Amino acid sequence: MQQAASSILKKENSLGWKLVSPTVILLMILIIYPVAYNIYISFFDYGITSSTFVGLENYIRVFKDAAFWKSFFITVGFTLMTVIGSILLGLGVALMMNKEFKGRAIVRTIILLPYITPLISIVFSWKYIFDPSYGPFMQLFSQSLGWVSPQLDLLNNSNNAFFVASIFNIWRNFPFVYLMLLSRLQSIPDEYYEAAEIDGATSWNKFTNITLPEIYFVMGAVALMRGIWNFYKFDEVYLISKRAGTLPIFIYERVIGTTSPEYGVAAAIATILMVIMLGLITTYVKKVLKW
């Protein structure tokens, strides 16, 4: 009897592996192969028609390149600013939208507009607003109020472009954070707050002792996703201003988008970033998400 049951179990396991094998193989090809190939070409002086093995030379060039480190720290600053900004703004809006008021459904839809509007449309709107010659921002704050210098260029100055790109990213992506947090807020039982009110808890006490612990893991997971996305963010930043100086722009303009592309150096940078991100993500997941 036991032998028959064991035989059936083995057949089921075998059938299960046969069913999932195509998916596993496909995922291995789609994920593992590009990563392995990127690491492979990072050891070559890789050209369009030929390639030469150079060992660790590409990595040494990257580590000695001051411009790389400048872009790296700008990217770290951009990631921290945008993740913290979008989390705080998304949390504040989610808390407001979690309360009942007339017209809440319409307001909730309007809040999503920055996230669902095509990127190219809102980028051109922002570039028009901050245009140093005829933009409404400069007309109001420089020509009418005189609060800023007429020479201020928010888009084509590297220092200012970094902040404009950061603010744009926060504005465009906070609805995603808001949506994730609101869905968790609405699943918190009202009885928790009612019991806290009976005990005389203030609004701040209820937020710190009930709301925050309940949304902690959702907020942590959202911060992780936004951190990964923003660290590699290229399209939004590049469209807003090429002067923002983040690493994806550095890779594109210095290494790929030139007449003499250096694919080996680009692959070395990508490998370095992947290792750094793996280390940060592993630490974050263990310390913050406690997986």
Short mmCIF file of C-alpha atoms in Angstrom, two decimals:
data_model
loop_
_atom_site.label_atom_id
_atom_site.label_comp_id
_atom_site.label_asym_id
_atom_site.label_seq_id
_atom_site.Cartn_x
_atom_site.Cartn_y
_atom_site.Cartn_z
CA MET A 1 0.00 0.00 0.00
CA GLN A 2 2.81 2.38 0.97
CA GLN A 3 4.75 1.46 -2.14
CA ALA A 4 1.72 2.30 -4.30
CA ALA A 5 1.29 5.68 -2.58
CA SER A 6 5.00 6.39 -2.98
CA SER A 7 4.85 5.53 -6.66
CA ILE A 8 1.88 7.85 -7.21
CA LEU A 9 3.71 10.64 -5.36
CA LYS A 10 6.80 10.20 -7.54
CA LYS A 11 4.71 10.30 -10.70
CA GLU A 12 2.98 13.49 -9.52
CA ASN A 13 6.34 15.13 -8.77
CA SER A 14 7.66 14.07 -12.15
CA LEU A 15 4.57 15.44 -13.90
CA GLY A 16 4.88 18.70 -11.95
CA TRP A 17 8.49 19.18 -13.04
CA LYS A 18 7.59 18.40 -16.64
CA LEU A 19 4.82 21.03 -16.55
CA VAL A 20 6.91 23.82 -15.00
CA SER A 21 10.15 23.06 -16.85
CA PRO A 22 9.31 25.09 -20.00
CA THR A 23 8.52 28.15 -17.86
CA VAL A 24 11.65 27.75 -15.75
CA ILE A 25 13.84 27.34 -18.84
CA LEU A 26 12.24 30.38 -20.51
CA LEU A 27 12.80 32.50 -17.39
CA MET A 28 16.42 31.33 -17.17
CA ILE A 29 16.97 32.36 -20.79
CA LEU A 30 15.27 35.74 -20.38
CA ILE A 31 16.92 36.67 -17.05
CA ILE A 32 20.17 34.76 -16.62
CA TYR A 33 21.48 34.97 -20.17
CA PRO A 34 21.41 38.82 -20.53
CA VAL A 35 23.08 39.22 -17.13
CA ALA A 36 25.76 36.63 -17.91
CA TYR A 37 26.40 38.11 -21.36
CA ASN A 38 26.72 41.62 -19.87
CA ILE A 39 29.33 40.36 -17.40
CA TYR A 40 31.12 38.56 -20.23
CA ILE A 41 31.50 41.63 -22.49
CA SER A 42 32.63 43.75 -19.50
CA PHE A 43 36.02 41.99 -19.87
CA PHE A 44 36.38 42.99 -23.51
CA ASP A 45 37.16 46.10 -25.52
CA TYR A 46 33.94 45.47 -27.34
CA GLY A 47 33.45 47.11 -30.74
CA ILE A 48 30.86 46.83 -33.47
CA THR A 49 33.02 44.62 -35.69
CA SER A 50 35.61 43.20 -33.27
CA SER A 51 36.37 42.61 -29.62
CA THR A 52 39.59 42.22 -27.62
CA PHE A 53 39.94 40.64 -24.19
CA VAL A 54 41.21 43.28 -21.72
CA GLY A 55 40.59 41.57 -18.39
CA LEU A 56 39.77 44.02 -15.58
CA GLU A 57 40.87 47.12 -17.51
CA ASN A 58 37.29 48.36 -18.01
CA TYR A 59 36.61 48.07 -14.27
CA ILE A 60 39.86 49.89 -13.40
CA ARG A 61 38.96 52.71 -15.81
CA VAL A 62 35.52 53.05 -14.20
CA PHE A 63 36.87 53.10 -10.63
CA LYS A 64 39.44 55.77 -11.57
CA ASP A 65 36.93 57.94 -13.41
CA ALA A 66 35.99 60.93 -11.21
CA ALA A 67 33.01 61.70 -13.46
CA PHE A 68 31.61 58.23 -12.75
CA TRP A 69 31.75 58.74 -8.99
CA LYS A 70 30.20 62.19 -9.31
CA SER A 71 27.30 60.72 -11.28
CA PHE A 72 27.06 57.83 -8.83
CA PHE A 73 26.61 60.09 -5.80
CA ILE A 74 24.20 62.32 -7.72
CA THR A 75 22.16 59.21 -8.49
CA VAL A 76 22.22 58.14 -4.84
CA GLY A 77 21.00 61.63 -3.86
CA PHE A 78 18.33 61.55 -6.55
CA THR A 79 17.13 58.11 -5.41
CA LEU A 80 16.97 59.06 -1.72
CA MET A 81 15.24 62.38 -2.39
CA THR A 82 12.63 60.96 -4.74
CA VAL A 83 11.87 57.86 -2.68
CA ILE A 84 11.50 59.78 0.59
CA GLY A 85 9.57 62.58 -1.14
CA SER A 86 7.13 60.27 -2.90
CA ILE A 87 6.61 58.17 0.26
CA LEU A 88 5.85 61.22 2.42
CA LEU A 89 3.59 62.84 -0.17
CA GLY A 90 1.86 59.56 -1.01
CA LEU A 91 1.31 58.80 2.70
CA GLY A 92 -0.13 62.25 3.39
CA VAL A 93 -2.53 62.04 0.45
CA ALA A 94 -3.51 58.45 1.32
CA LEU A 95 -4.37 59.49 4.89
CA MET A 96 -6.54 62.34 3.58
CA MET A 97 -8.23 60.14 0.97
CA ASN A 98 -8.96 57.51 3.63
CA LYS A 99 -11.48 59.86 5.23
CA GLU A 100 -15.05 60.24 4.01
CA PHE A 101 -15.94 63.53 2.27
CA LYS A 102 -18.17 64.65 -0.58
CA GLY A 103 -16.62 64.14 -4.02
CA ARG A 104 -13.93 61.78 -2.75
CA ALA A 105 -14.27 59.42 -5.74
CA ILE A 106 -13.60 62.26 -8.20
CA VAL A 107 -10.63 63.56 -6.20
CA ARG A 108 -9.14 60.05 -6.02
CA THR A 109 -9.29 59.82 -9.82
CA ILE A 110 -7.75 63.26 -10.33
CA ILE A 111 -4.84 62.35 -8.04
CA LEU A 112 -3.91 59.50 -10.38
CA LEU A 113 -3.58 61.79 -13.42
CA PRO A 114 0.19 62.43 -13.12
CA TYR A 115 0.82 58.69 -13.07
CA ILE A 116 -1.48 57.68 -15.93
CA THR A 117 -0.83 60.59 -18.30
CA PRO A 118 1.66 59.77 -21.09
CA LEU A 119 5.15 60.74 -19.99
CA ILE A 120 6.04 62.73 -23.07
CA SER A 121 2.97 65.00 -22.65
CA ILE A 122 3.69 66.01 -19.08
CA VAL A 123 7.41 66.38 -19.72
CA PHE A 124 6.77 68.99 -22.40
CA SER A 125 4.31 70.75 -20.07
CA TRP A 126 6.95 70.95 -17.35
CA LYS A 127 9.61 72.12 -19.78
CA TYR A 128 7.29 74.87 -20.96
CA ILE A 129 6.51 75.95 -17.37
CA PHE A 130 10.21 76.22 -16.43
CA ASP A 131 11.50 77.52 -19.75
CA PRO A 132 13.98 80.37 -18.92
CA SER A 133 12.73 82.59 -21.79
CA TYR A 134 8.95 82.40 -21.91
CA GLY A 135 7.89 79.95 -19.18
CA PRO A 136 5.11 80.99 -16.76
CA PHE A 137 7.37 80.27 -13.76
CA MET A 138 9.99 82.82 -14.83
CA GLN A 139 7.36 85.34 -15.92
CA LEU A 140 5.71 85.20 -12.51
CA PHE A 141 8.67 84.88 -10.12
CA SER A 142 11.24 86.86 -12.10
CA GLN A 143 9.50 89.47 -14.25
CA SER A 144 6.40 90.12 -12.09
CA LEU A 145 7.55 89.50 -8.51
CA GLY A 146 11.33 89.81 -8.91
CA TRP A 147 11.95 86.94 -6.49
CA VAL A 148 14.44 85.08 -8.73
CA SER A 149 17.21 86.23 -11.05
CA PRO A 150 16.32 86.64 -14.77
CA GLN A 151 19.44 84.55 -15.52
CA LEU A 152 18.08 81.58 -13.57
CA ASP A 153 17.93 78.52 -15.80
CA LEU A 154 16.22 75.63 -14.07
CA LEU A 155 16.54 73.13 -16.90
CA ASN A 156 19.98 73.65 -18.43
CA ASN A 157 22.03 74.24 -15.28
CA SER A 158 23.28 70.95 -13.81
CA ASN A 159 22.61 71.93 -10.17
CA ASN A 160 19.09 73.20 -10.84
CA ALA A 161 18.24 70.40 -13.28
CA PHE A 162 18.88 67.82 -10.56
CA PHE A 163 16.23 69.40 -8.31
CA VAL A 164 13.71 69.90 -11.13
CA ALA A 165 14.13 66.25 -12.17
CA SER A 166 13.72 65.15 -8.54
CA ILE A 167 10.57 67.22 -7.98
CA PHE A 168 9.13 66.02 -11.27
CA ASN A 169 9.76 62.39 -10.33
CA ILE A 170 8.09 62.85 -6.92
CA TRP A 171 5.10 64.57 -8.49
CA ARG A 172 4.69 61.94 -11.21
CA ASN A 173 5.12 58.84 -9.04
CA PHE A 174 3.53 59.70 -5.68
CA PRO A 175 0.10 58.44 -6.92
CA PHE A 176 1.54 54.91 -7.08
CA VAL A 177 2.63 55.15 -3.44
CA TYR A 178 -0.70 56.70 -2.50
CA LEU A 179 -2.62 53.87 -4.17
CA MET A 180 -0.62 51.13 -2.43
CA LEU A 181 -0.89 52.74 1.00
CA LEU A 182 -4.58 53.60 0.62
CA SER A 183 -5.43 49.98 -0.17
CA ARG A 184 -3.69 48.91 3.06
CA LEU A 185 -5.26 51.72 5.12
CA GLN A 186 -8.73 50.64 4.07
CA SER A 187 -8.12 47.12 5.35
CA ILE A 188 -7.35 48.28 8.93
CA PRO A 189 -10.37 47.39 11.13
CA ASP A 190 -12.22 50.40 12.58
CA GLU A 191 -12.38 48.59 15.92
CA TYR A 192 -8.69 49.33 16.48
CA TYR A 193 -9.29 53.08 16.36
CA GLU A 194 -12.51 52.85 18.38
CA ALA A 195 -10.69 50.99 21.15
CA ALA A 196 -7.88 53.55 21.07
CA GLU A 197 -10.38 56.42 21.39
CA ILE A 198 -11.95 54.76 24.41
CA ASP A 199 -8.49 54.67 25.98
CA GLY A 200 -8.10 58.40 25.29
CA ALA A 201 -5.55 58.15 22.47
CA THR A 202 -4.84 61.28 20.45
CA SER A 203 -4.70 61.36 16.64
CA TRP A 204 -0.90 61.18 16.78
CA ASN A 205 -1.05 58.20 19.17
CA LYS A 206 -3.40 56.39 16.81
CA PHE A 207 -1.13 57.12 13.84
CA THR A 208 2.08 55.96 15.52
CA ASN A 209 0.62 52.95 17.36
CA ILE A 210 -1.96 51.66 14.87
CA THR A 211 -1.65 53.15 11.38
CA LEU A 212 2.13 53.14 11.03
CA PRO A 213 2.67 49.53 12.22
CA GLU A 214 -0.16 48.35 9.95
CA ILE A 215 1.28 49.98 6.81
CA TYR A 216 4.94 49.41 7.72
CA PHE A 217 5.62 46.47 5.41
CA VAL A 218 3.64 47.89 2.49
CA MET A 219 5.51 51.17 2.83
CA GLY A 220 8.82 49.30 3.08
CA ALA A 221 8.09 47.22 -0.02
CA VAL A 222 7.01 50.31 -1.99
CA ALA A 223 10.18 52.14 -0.93
CA LEU A 224 12.25 49.19 -2.13
CA MET A 225 10.54 49.11 -5.53
CA ARG A 226 10.77 52.86 -6.00
CA GLY A 227 14.41 52.81 -4.95
CA ILE A 228 15.29 50.20 -7.57
CA TRP A 229 13.29 51.95 -10.29
CA ASN A 230 14.67 55.40 -9.55
CA PHE A 231 18.28 54.29 -9.26
CA TYR A 232 18.12 53.19 -12.89
CA LYS A 233 15.66 55.88 -14.03
CA PHE A 234 16.58 57.23 -17.44
CA ASP A 235 13.57 58.29 -19.51
CA GLU A 236 12.00 60.82 -17.13
CA VAL A 237 15.29 62.39 -16.11
CA TYR A 238 16.73 62.55 -19.62
CA LEU A 239 13.56 64.05 -21.08
CA ILE A 240 13.31 66.71 -18.37
CA SER A 241 16.96 67.70 -18.62
CA LYS A 242 20.10 66.07 -19.98
CA ARG A 243 22.04 68.12 -17.40
CA ALA A 244 20.71 66.24 -14.37
CA GLY A 245 23.91 64.19 -14.27
CA THR A 246 22.58 60.84 -13.05
CA LEU A 247 24.36 57.58 -13.87
CA PRO A 248 21.96 56.36 -16.59
CA ILE A 249 22.55 59.64 -18.45
CA PHE A 250 26.31 59.32 -17.84
CA ILE A 251 26.30 55.82 -19.32
CA TYR A 252 24.25 56.90 -22.32
CA GLU A 253 26.19 60.07 -23.19
CA ARG A 254 29.74 59.09 -22.22
CA VAL A 255 29.73 55.47 -23.18
CA ILE A 256 26.95 54.57 -25.62
CA GLY A 257 25.53 57.70 -27.25
CA THR A 258 28.82 58.73 -28.89
CA THR A 259 30.48 58.15 -32.25
CA SER A 260 32.90 55.69 -30.58
CA PRO A 261 30.75 53.66 -28.18
CA GLU A 262 32.49 51.75 -25.37
CA TYR A 263 30.23 48.80 -24.77
CA GLY A 264 32.76 47.06 -22.55
CA VAL A 265 32.95 50.04 -20.20
CA ALA A 266 29.15 50.32 -20.18
CA ALA A 267 28.90 46.62 -19.30
CA ALA A 268 31.46 47.09 -16.49
CA ILE A 269 29.43 49.98 -15.05
CA ALA A 270 26.23 47.93 -15.27
CA THR A 271 27.91 45.02 -13.47
CA ILE A 272 29.25 47.30 -10.72
CA LEU A 273 25.81 48.82 -10.20
CA MET A 274 24.19 45.39 -10.14
CA VAL A 275 26.55 44.20 -7.40
CA ILE A 276 26.00 47.37 -5.36
CA MET A 277 22.22 47.11 -5.72
CA LEU A 278 22.22 43.42 -4.79
CA GLY A 279 24.12 44.22 -1.60
CA LEU A 280 21.83 47.12 -0.70
CA ILE A 281 18.65 45.18 -1.50
CA THR A 282 19.77 42.16 0.53
CA THR A 283 20.58 44.36 3.54
CA TYR A 284 17.33 46.31 3.18
CA VAL A 285 15.21 43.17 2.90
CA LYS A 286 16.81 41.62 6.01
CA LYS A 287 16.83 44.75 8.18
CA VAL A 288 13.65 46.57 7.10
CA LEU A 289 11.30 43.99 5.62
CA LYS A 290 12.64 41.22 7.93
CA TRP A 291 12.25 38.46 5.31
#
